[in-house]
mmCIF file of C-alpha atoms and ligand atoms in Angstrom:
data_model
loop_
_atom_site.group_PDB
_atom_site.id
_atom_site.type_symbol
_atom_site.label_atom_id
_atom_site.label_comp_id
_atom_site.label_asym_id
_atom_site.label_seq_id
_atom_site.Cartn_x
_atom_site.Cartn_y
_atom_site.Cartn_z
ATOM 1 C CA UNK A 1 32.210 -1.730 -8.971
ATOM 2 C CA UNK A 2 29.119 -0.384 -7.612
ATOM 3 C CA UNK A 3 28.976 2.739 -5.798
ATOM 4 C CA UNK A 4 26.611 5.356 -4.025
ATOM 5 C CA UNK A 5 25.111 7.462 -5.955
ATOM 6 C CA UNK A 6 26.020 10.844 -3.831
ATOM 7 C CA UNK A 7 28.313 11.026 -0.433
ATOM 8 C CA UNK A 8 24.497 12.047 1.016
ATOM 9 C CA UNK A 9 23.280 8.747 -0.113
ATOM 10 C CA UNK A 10 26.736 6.646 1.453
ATOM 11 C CA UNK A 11 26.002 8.349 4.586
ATOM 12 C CA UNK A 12 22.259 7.154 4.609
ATOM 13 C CA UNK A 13 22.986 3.654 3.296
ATOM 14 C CA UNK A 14 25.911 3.099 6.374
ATOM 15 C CA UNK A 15 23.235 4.333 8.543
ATOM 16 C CA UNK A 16 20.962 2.578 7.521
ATOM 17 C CA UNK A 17 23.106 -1.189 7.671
ATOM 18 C CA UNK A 18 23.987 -0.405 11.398
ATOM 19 C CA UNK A 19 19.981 0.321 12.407
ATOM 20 C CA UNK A 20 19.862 -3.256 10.080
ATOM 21 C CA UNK A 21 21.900 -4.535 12.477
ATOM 22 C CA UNK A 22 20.335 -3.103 15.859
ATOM 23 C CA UNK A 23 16.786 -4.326 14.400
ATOM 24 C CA UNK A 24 18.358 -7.898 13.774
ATOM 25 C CA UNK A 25 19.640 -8.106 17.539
ATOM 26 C CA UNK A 26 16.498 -6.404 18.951
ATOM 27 C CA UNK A 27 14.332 -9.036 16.437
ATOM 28 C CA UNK A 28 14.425 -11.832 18.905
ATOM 29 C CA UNK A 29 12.294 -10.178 21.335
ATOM 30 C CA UNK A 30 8.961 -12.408 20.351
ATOM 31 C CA UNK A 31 6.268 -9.916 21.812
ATOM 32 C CA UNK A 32 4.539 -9.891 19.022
ATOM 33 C CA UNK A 33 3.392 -5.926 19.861
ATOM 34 C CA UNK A 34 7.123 -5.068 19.950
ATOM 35 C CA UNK A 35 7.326 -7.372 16.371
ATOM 36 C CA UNK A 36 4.927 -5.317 14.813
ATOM 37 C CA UNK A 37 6.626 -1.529 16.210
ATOM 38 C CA UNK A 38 9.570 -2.977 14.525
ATOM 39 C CA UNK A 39 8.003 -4.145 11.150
ATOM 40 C CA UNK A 40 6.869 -0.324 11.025
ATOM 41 C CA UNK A 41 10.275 0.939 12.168
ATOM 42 C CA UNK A 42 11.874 -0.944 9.067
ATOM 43 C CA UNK A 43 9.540 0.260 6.597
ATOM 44 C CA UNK A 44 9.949 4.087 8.029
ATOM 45 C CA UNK A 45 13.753 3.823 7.749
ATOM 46 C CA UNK A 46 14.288 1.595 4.833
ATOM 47 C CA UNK A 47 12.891 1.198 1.223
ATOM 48 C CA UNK A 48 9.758 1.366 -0.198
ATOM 49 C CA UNK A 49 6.947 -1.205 0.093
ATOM 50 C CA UNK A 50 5.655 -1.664 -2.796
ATOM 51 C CA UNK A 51 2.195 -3.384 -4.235
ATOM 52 C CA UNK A 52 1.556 -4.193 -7.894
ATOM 53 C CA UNK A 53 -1.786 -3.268 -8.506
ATOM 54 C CA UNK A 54 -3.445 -6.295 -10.246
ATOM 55 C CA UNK A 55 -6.204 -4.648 -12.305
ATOM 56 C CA UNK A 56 -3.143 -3.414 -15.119
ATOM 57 C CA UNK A 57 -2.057 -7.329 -15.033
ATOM 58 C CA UNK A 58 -3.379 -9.541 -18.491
ATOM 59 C CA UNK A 59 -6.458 -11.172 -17.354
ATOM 60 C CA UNK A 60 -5.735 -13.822 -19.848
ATOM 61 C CA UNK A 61 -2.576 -14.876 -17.931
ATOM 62 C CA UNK A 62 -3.473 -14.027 -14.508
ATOM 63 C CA UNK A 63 -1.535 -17.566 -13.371
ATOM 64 C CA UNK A 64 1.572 -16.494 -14.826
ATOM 65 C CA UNK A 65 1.595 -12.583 -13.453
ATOM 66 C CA UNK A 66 1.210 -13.920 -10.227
ATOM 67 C CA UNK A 67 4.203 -15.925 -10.537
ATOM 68 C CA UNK A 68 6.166 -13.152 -11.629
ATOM 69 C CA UNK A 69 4.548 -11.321 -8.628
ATOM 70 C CA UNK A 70 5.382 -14.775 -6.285
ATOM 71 C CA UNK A 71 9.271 -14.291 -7.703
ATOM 72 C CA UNK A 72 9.607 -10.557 -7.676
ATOM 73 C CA UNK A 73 10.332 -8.270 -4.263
ATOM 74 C CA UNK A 74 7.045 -6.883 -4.013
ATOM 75 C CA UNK A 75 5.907 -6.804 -0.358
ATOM 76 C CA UNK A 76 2.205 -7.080 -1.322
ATOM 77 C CA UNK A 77 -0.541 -7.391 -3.871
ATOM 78 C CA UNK A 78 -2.924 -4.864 -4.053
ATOM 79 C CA UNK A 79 -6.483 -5.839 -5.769
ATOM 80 C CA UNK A 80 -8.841 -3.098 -7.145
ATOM 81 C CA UNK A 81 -12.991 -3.681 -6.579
ATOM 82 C CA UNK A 82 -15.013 -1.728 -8.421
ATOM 83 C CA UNK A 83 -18.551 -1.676 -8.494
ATOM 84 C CA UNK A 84 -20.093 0.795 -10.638
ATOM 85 C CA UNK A 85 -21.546 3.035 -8.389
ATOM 86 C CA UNK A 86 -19.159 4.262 -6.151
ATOM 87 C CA UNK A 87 -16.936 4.769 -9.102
ATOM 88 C CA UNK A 88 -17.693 4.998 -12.825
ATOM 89 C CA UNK A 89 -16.287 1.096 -13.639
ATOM 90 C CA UNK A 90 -17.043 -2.567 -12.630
ATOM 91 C CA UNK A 91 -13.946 -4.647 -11.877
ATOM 92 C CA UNK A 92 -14.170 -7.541 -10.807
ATOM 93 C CA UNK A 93 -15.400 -9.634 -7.154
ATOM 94 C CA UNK A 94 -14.667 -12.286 -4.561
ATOM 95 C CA UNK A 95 -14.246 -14.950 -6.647
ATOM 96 C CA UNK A 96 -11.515 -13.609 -9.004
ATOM 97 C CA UNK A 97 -9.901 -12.648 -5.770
ATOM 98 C CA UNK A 98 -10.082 -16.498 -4.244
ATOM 99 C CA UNK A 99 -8.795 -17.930 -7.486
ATOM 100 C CA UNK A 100 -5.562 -15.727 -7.273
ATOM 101 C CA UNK A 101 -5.161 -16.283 -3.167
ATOM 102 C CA UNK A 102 -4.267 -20.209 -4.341
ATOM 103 C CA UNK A 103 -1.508 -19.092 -6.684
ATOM 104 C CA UNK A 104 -0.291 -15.787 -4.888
ATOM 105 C CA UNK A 105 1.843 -15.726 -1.344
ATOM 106 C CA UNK A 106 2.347 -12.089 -0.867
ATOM 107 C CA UNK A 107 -0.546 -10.611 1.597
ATOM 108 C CA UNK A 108 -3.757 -9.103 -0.193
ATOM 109 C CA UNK A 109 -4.159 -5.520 -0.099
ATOM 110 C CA UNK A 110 -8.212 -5.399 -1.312
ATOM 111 C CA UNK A 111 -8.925 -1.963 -2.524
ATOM 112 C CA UNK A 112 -12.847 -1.636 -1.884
ATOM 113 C CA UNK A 113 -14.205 1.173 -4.600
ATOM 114 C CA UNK A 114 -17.424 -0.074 -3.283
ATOM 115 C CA UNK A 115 -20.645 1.750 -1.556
ATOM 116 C CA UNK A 116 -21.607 0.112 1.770
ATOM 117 C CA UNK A 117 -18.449 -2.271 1.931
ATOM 118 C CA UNK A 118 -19.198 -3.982 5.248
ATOM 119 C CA UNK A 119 -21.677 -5.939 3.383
ATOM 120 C CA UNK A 120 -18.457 -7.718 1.690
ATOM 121 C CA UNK A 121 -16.243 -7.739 4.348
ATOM 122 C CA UNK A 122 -16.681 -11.238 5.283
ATOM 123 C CA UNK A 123 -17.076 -12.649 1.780
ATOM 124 C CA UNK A 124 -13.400 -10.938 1.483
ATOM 125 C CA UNK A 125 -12.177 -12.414 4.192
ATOM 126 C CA UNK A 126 -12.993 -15.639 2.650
ATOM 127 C CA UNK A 127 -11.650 -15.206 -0.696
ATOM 128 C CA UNK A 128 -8.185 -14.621 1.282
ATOM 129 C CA UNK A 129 -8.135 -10.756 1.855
ATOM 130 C CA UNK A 130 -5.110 -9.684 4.283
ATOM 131 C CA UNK A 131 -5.940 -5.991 4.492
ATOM 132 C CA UNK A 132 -8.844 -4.357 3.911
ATOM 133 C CA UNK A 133 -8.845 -0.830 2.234
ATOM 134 C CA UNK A 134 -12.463 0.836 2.566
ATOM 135 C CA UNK A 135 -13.371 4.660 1.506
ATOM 136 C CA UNK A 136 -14.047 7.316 3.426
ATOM 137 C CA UNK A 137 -16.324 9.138 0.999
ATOM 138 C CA UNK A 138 -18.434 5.526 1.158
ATOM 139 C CA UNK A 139 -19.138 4.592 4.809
ATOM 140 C CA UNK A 140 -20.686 7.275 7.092
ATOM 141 C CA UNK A 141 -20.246 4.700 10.025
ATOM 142 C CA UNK A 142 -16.491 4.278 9.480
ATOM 143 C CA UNK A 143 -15.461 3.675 12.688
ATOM 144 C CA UNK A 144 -17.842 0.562 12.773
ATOM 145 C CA UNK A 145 -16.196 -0.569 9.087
ATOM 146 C CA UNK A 146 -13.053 -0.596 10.831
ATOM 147 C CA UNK A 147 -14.368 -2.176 13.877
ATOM 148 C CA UNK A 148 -16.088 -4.824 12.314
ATOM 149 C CA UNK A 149 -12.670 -5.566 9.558
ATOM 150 C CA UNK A 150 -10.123 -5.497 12.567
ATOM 151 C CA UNK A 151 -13.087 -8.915 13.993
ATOM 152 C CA UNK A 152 -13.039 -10.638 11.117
ATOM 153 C CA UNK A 153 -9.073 -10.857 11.360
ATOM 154 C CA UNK A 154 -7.570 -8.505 8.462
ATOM 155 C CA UNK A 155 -6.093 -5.353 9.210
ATOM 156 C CA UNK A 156 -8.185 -2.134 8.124
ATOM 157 C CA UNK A 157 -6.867 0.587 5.925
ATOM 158 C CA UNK A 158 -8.894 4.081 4.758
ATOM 159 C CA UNK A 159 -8.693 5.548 1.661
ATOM 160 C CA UNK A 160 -9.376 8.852 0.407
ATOM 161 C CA UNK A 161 -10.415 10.560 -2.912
ATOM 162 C CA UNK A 162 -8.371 13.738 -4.057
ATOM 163 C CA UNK A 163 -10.761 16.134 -3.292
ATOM 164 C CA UNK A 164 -11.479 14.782 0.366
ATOM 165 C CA UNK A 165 -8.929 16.930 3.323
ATOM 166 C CA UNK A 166 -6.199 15.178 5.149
ATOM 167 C CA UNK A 167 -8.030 16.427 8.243
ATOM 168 C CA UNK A 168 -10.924 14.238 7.742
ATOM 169 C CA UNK A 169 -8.662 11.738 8.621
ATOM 170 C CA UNK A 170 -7.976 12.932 12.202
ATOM 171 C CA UNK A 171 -9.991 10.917 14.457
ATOM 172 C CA UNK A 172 -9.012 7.353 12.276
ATOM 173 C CA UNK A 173 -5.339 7.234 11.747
ATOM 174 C CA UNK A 174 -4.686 5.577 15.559
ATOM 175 C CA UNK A 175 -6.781 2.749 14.223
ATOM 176 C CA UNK A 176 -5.683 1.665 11.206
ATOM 177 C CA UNK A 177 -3.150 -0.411 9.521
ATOM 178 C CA UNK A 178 -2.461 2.224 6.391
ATOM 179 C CA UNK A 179 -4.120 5.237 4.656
ATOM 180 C CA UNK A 180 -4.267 4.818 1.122
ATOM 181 C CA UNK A 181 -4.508 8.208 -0.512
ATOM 182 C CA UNK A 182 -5.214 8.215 -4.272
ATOM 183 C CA UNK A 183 -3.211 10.313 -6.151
ATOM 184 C CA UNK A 184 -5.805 9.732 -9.153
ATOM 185 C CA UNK A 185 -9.248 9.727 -9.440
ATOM 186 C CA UNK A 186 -10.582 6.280 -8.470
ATOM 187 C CA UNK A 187 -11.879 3.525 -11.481
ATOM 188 C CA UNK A 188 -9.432 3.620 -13.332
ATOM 189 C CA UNK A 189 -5.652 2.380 -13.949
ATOM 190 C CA UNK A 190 -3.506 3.803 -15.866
ATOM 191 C CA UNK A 191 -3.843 7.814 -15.022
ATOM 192 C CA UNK A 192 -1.610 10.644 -14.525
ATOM 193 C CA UNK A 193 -0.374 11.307 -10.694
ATOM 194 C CA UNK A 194 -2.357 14.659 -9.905
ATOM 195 C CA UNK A 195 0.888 16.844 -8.196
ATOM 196 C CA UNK A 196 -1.141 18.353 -5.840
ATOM 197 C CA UNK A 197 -1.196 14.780 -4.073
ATOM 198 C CA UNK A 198 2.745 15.383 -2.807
ATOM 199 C CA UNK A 199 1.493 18.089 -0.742
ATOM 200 C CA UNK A 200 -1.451 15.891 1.164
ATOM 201 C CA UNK A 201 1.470 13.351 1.736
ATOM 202 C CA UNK A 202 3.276 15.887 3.825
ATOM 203 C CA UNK A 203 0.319 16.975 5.272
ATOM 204 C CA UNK A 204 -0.440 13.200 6.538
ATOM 205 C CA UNK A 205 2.950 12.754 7.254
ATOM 206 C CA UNK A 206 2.664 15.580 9.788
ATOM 207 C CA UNK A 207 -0.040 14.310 11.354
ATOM 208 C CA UNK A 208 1.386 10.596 11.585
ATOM 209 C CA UNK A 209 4.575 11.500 12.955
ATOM 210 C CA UNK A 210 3.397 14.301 15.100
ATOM 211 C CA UNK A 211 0.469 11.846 16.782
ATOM 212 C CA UNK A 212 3.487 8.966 16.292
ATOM 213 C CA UNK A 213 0.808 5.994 15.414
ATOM 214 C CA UNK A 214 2.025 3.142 13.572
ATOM 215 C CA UNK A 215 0.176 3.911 10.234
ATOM 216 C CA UNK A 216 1.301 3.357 7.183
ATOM 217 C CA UNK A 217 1.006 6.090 4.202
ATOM 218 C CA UNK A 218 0.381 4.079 0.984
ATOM 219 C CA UNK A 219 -0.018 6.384 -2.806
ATOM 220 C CA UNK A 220 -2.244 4.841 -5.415
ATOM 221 C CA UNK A 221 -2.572 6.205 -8.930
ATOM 222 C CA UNK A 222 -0.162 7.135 -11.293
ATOM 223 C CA UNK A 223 3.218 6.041 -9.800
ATOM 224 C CA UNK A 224 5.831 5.811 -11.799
ATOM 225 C CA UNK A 225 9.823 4.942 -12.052
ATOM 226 C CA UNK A 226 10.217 8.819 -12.538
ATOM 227 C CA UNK A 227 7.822 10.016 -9.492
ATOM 228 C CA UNK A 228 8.547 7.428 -7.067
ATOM 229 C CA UNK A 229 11.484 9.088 -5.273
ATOM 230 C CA UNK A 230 9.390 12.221 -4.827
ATOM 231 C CA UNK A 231 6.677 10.933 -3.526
ATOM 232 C CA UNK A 232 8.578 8.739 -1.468
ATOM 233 C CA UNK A 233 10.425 11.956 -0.233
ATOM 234 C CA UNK A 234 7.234 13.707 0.822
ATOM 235 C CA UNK A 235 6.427 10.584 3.338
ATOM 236 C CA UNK A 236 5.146 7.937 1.936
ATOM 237 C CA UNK A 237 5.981 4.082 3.217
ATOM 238 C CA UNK A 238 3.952 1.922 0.204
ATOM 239 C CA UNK A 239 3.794 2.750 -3.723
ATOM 240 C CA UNK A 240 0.857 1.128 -5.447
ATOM 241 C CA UNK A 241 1.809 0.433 -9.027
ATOM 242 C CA UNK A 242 -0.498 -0.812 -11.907
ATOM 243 C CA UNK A 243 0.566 0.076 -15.244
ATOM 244 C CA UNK A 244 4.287 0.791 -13.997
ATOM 245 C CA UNK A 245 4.764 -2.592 -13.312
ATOM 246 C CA UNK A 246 2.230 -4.971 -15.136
ATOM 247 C CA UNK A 247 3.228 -2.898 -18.537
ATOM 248 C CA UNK A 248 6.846 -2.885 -18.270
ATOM 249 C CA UNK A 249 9.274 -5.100 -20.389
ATOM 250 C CA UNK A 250 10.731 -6.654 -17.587
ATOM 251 C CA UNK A 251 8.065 -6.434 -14.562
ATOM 252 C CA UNK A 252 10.600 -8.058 -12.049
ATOM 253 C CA UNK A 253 13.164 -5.781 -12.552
ATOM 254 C CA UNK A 254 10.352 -2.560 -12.301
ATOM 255 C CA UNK A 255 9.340 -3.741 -8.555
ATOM 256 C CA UNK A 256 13.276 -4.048 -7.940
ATOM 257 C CA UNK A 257 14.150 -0.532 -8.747
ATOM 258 C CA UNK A 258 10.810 0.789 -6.683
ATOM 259 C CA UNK A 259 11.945 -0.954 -3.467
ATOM 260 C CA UNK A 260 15.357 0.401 -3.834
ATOM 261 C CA UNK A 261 13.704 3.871 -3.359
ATOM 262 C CA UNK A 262 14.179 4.855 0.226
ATOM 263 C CA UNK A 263 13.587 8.137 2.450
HETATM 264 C C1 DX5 B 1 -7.438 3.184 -9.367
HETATM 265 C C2 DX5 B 1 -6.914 2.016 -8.571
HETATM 266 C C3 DX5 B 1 -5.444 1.850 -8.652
HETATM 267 C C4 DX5 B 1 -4.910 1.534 -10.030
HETATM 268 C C5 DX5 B 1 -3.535 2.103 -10.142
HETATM 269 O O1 DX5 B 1 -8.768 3.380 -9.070
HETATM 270 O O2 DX5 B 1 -7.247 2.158 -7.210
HETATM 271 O O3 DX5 B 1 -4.976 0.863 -7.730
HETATM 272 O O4 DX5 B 1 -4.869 0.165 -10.292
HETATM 273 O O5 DX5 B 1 -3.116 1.956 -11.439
HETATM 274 P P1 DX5 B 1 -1.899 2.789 -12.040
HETATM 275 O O6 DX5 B 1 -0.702 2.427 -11.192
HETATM 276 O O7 DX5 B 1 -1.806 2.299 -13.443
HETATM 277 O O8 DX5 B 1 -2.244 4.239 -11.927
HETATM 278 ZN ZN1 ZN B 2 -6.264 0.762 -5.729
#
């Protein structure tokens, strides 16, 4: 028979099945403002979201990882664009990104790597990008990135490089959809979570709570099975996962034990 790990963890779990149950009542309120509150309130008090990161999937079967993506719990699908000059590797484009839209359901997380992304922004739109992730470090008009994302429909997201502060993120987090702080160097999959990253997640997780916007805190680089509850613990709401997922023997099963990580 199954049980709860810890008494802690029964505690949390019949806690967490009654707020269920107030969300499911509250859930018929159709303001779709209120709708979206809630969709944040779940994430904050439930389990991970969670977005395989494509670029560690085998480009020779991209049809079939997206069906194990289609059939798995992941919440999203996050896309890496690279273009050689913001970081040191060349991914892939638009097109590759339209192709997988027709055989993919989850929403698109598109992870821009790219210098002066509003010159894309519409062509992503196109391809069938839901959310739009552009960096800091690459738009010294950022507020007009996000502007300019939020009116072409998709939902704008910042990300940061590991040497950039959490307080350069100050005067943005009220008008975004997530943060997406990488816990690796960007370019390329595969790399070790730098530790240091569990103490910006706090840091942001001050600052979210404390200013109590909706935004989500989403960790890309290096998660893994045996980091994910930490990282989860210092605040996060989404886990990006390349290699974690896309290499392990049974993919499915990977993205199931990742959502059943909660804080
Ligand atoms: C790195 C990318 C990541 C990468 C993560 O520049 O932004 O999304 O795919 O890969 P893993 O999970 O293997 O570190
Ligand atoms: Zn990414």
């Amino acid at each position: 028979m199954w049980q709860p790990s810890s008494p802690r963890r029964a505690i949390f779990l019949l806690s967490c099945a009654e707020i269920e149950f107030e969300i499911l009542r509250l859930g018929e309120n159709s303001n779709p403002k209120f709708q979206s509150y809630l969709s944040i309130f779940k994430y904050n008090i439930s389990m991970a979201v969670v977005a395989p990161s494509l670029l560690a999937a085998n480009f020779l079967n991209l049809e079939q990882e997206c069906k194990m993506v289609n059939e798995s719990e992941a919440d999203w699908l996050h896309l890496d664009v690279m273009d050689g000059r913001f970081v040191p590797n060349i991914s892939f484009g638009p097109m590759v990104v339209e192709f997988v839209r027709k055989t993919t359901k989850k929403p698109f997380d598109v992870h821009l790597m790219i210098l002066e992304p509003g010159n894309f922004a519409e062509a992503f739109k196109n391809a069938g990008a839901d959310h739009l992730i552009v960096h800091i470090e690459a738009c010294p008009n950022l507020h007009a990135n996000i502007a300019q994302i939020k009116s072409l429909g998709m939902k704008p997201a910042v990300s940061f490089n590991p040497h950039t502060q959490v307080s350069e993120l100050s005067d943005i987090i009220h008008e975004i959809h997530h943060i997406c702080l990488m816990s690796v160097d960007p370019g390329y999959g595969g790399q070790k979570f730098i530790p240091h990253s569990l103490e910006k997640i706090k840091q942001l997780r001050k600052m979210i709570d404390e200013r109590g916007v909706p935004c989500l805190i989403e960790i890309d680089g290096g998660v893994t099975l045996e980091n994910a509850a930490s990282i989860m613990e210092a605040g996060a709401d989404v886990l990006v996962a390349g290699s974690t997922v896309f290499r392990a023997k049974d993919p499915v099963n990977t993205i199931k034990q990742l959502k059943a990580i909660s804080r």
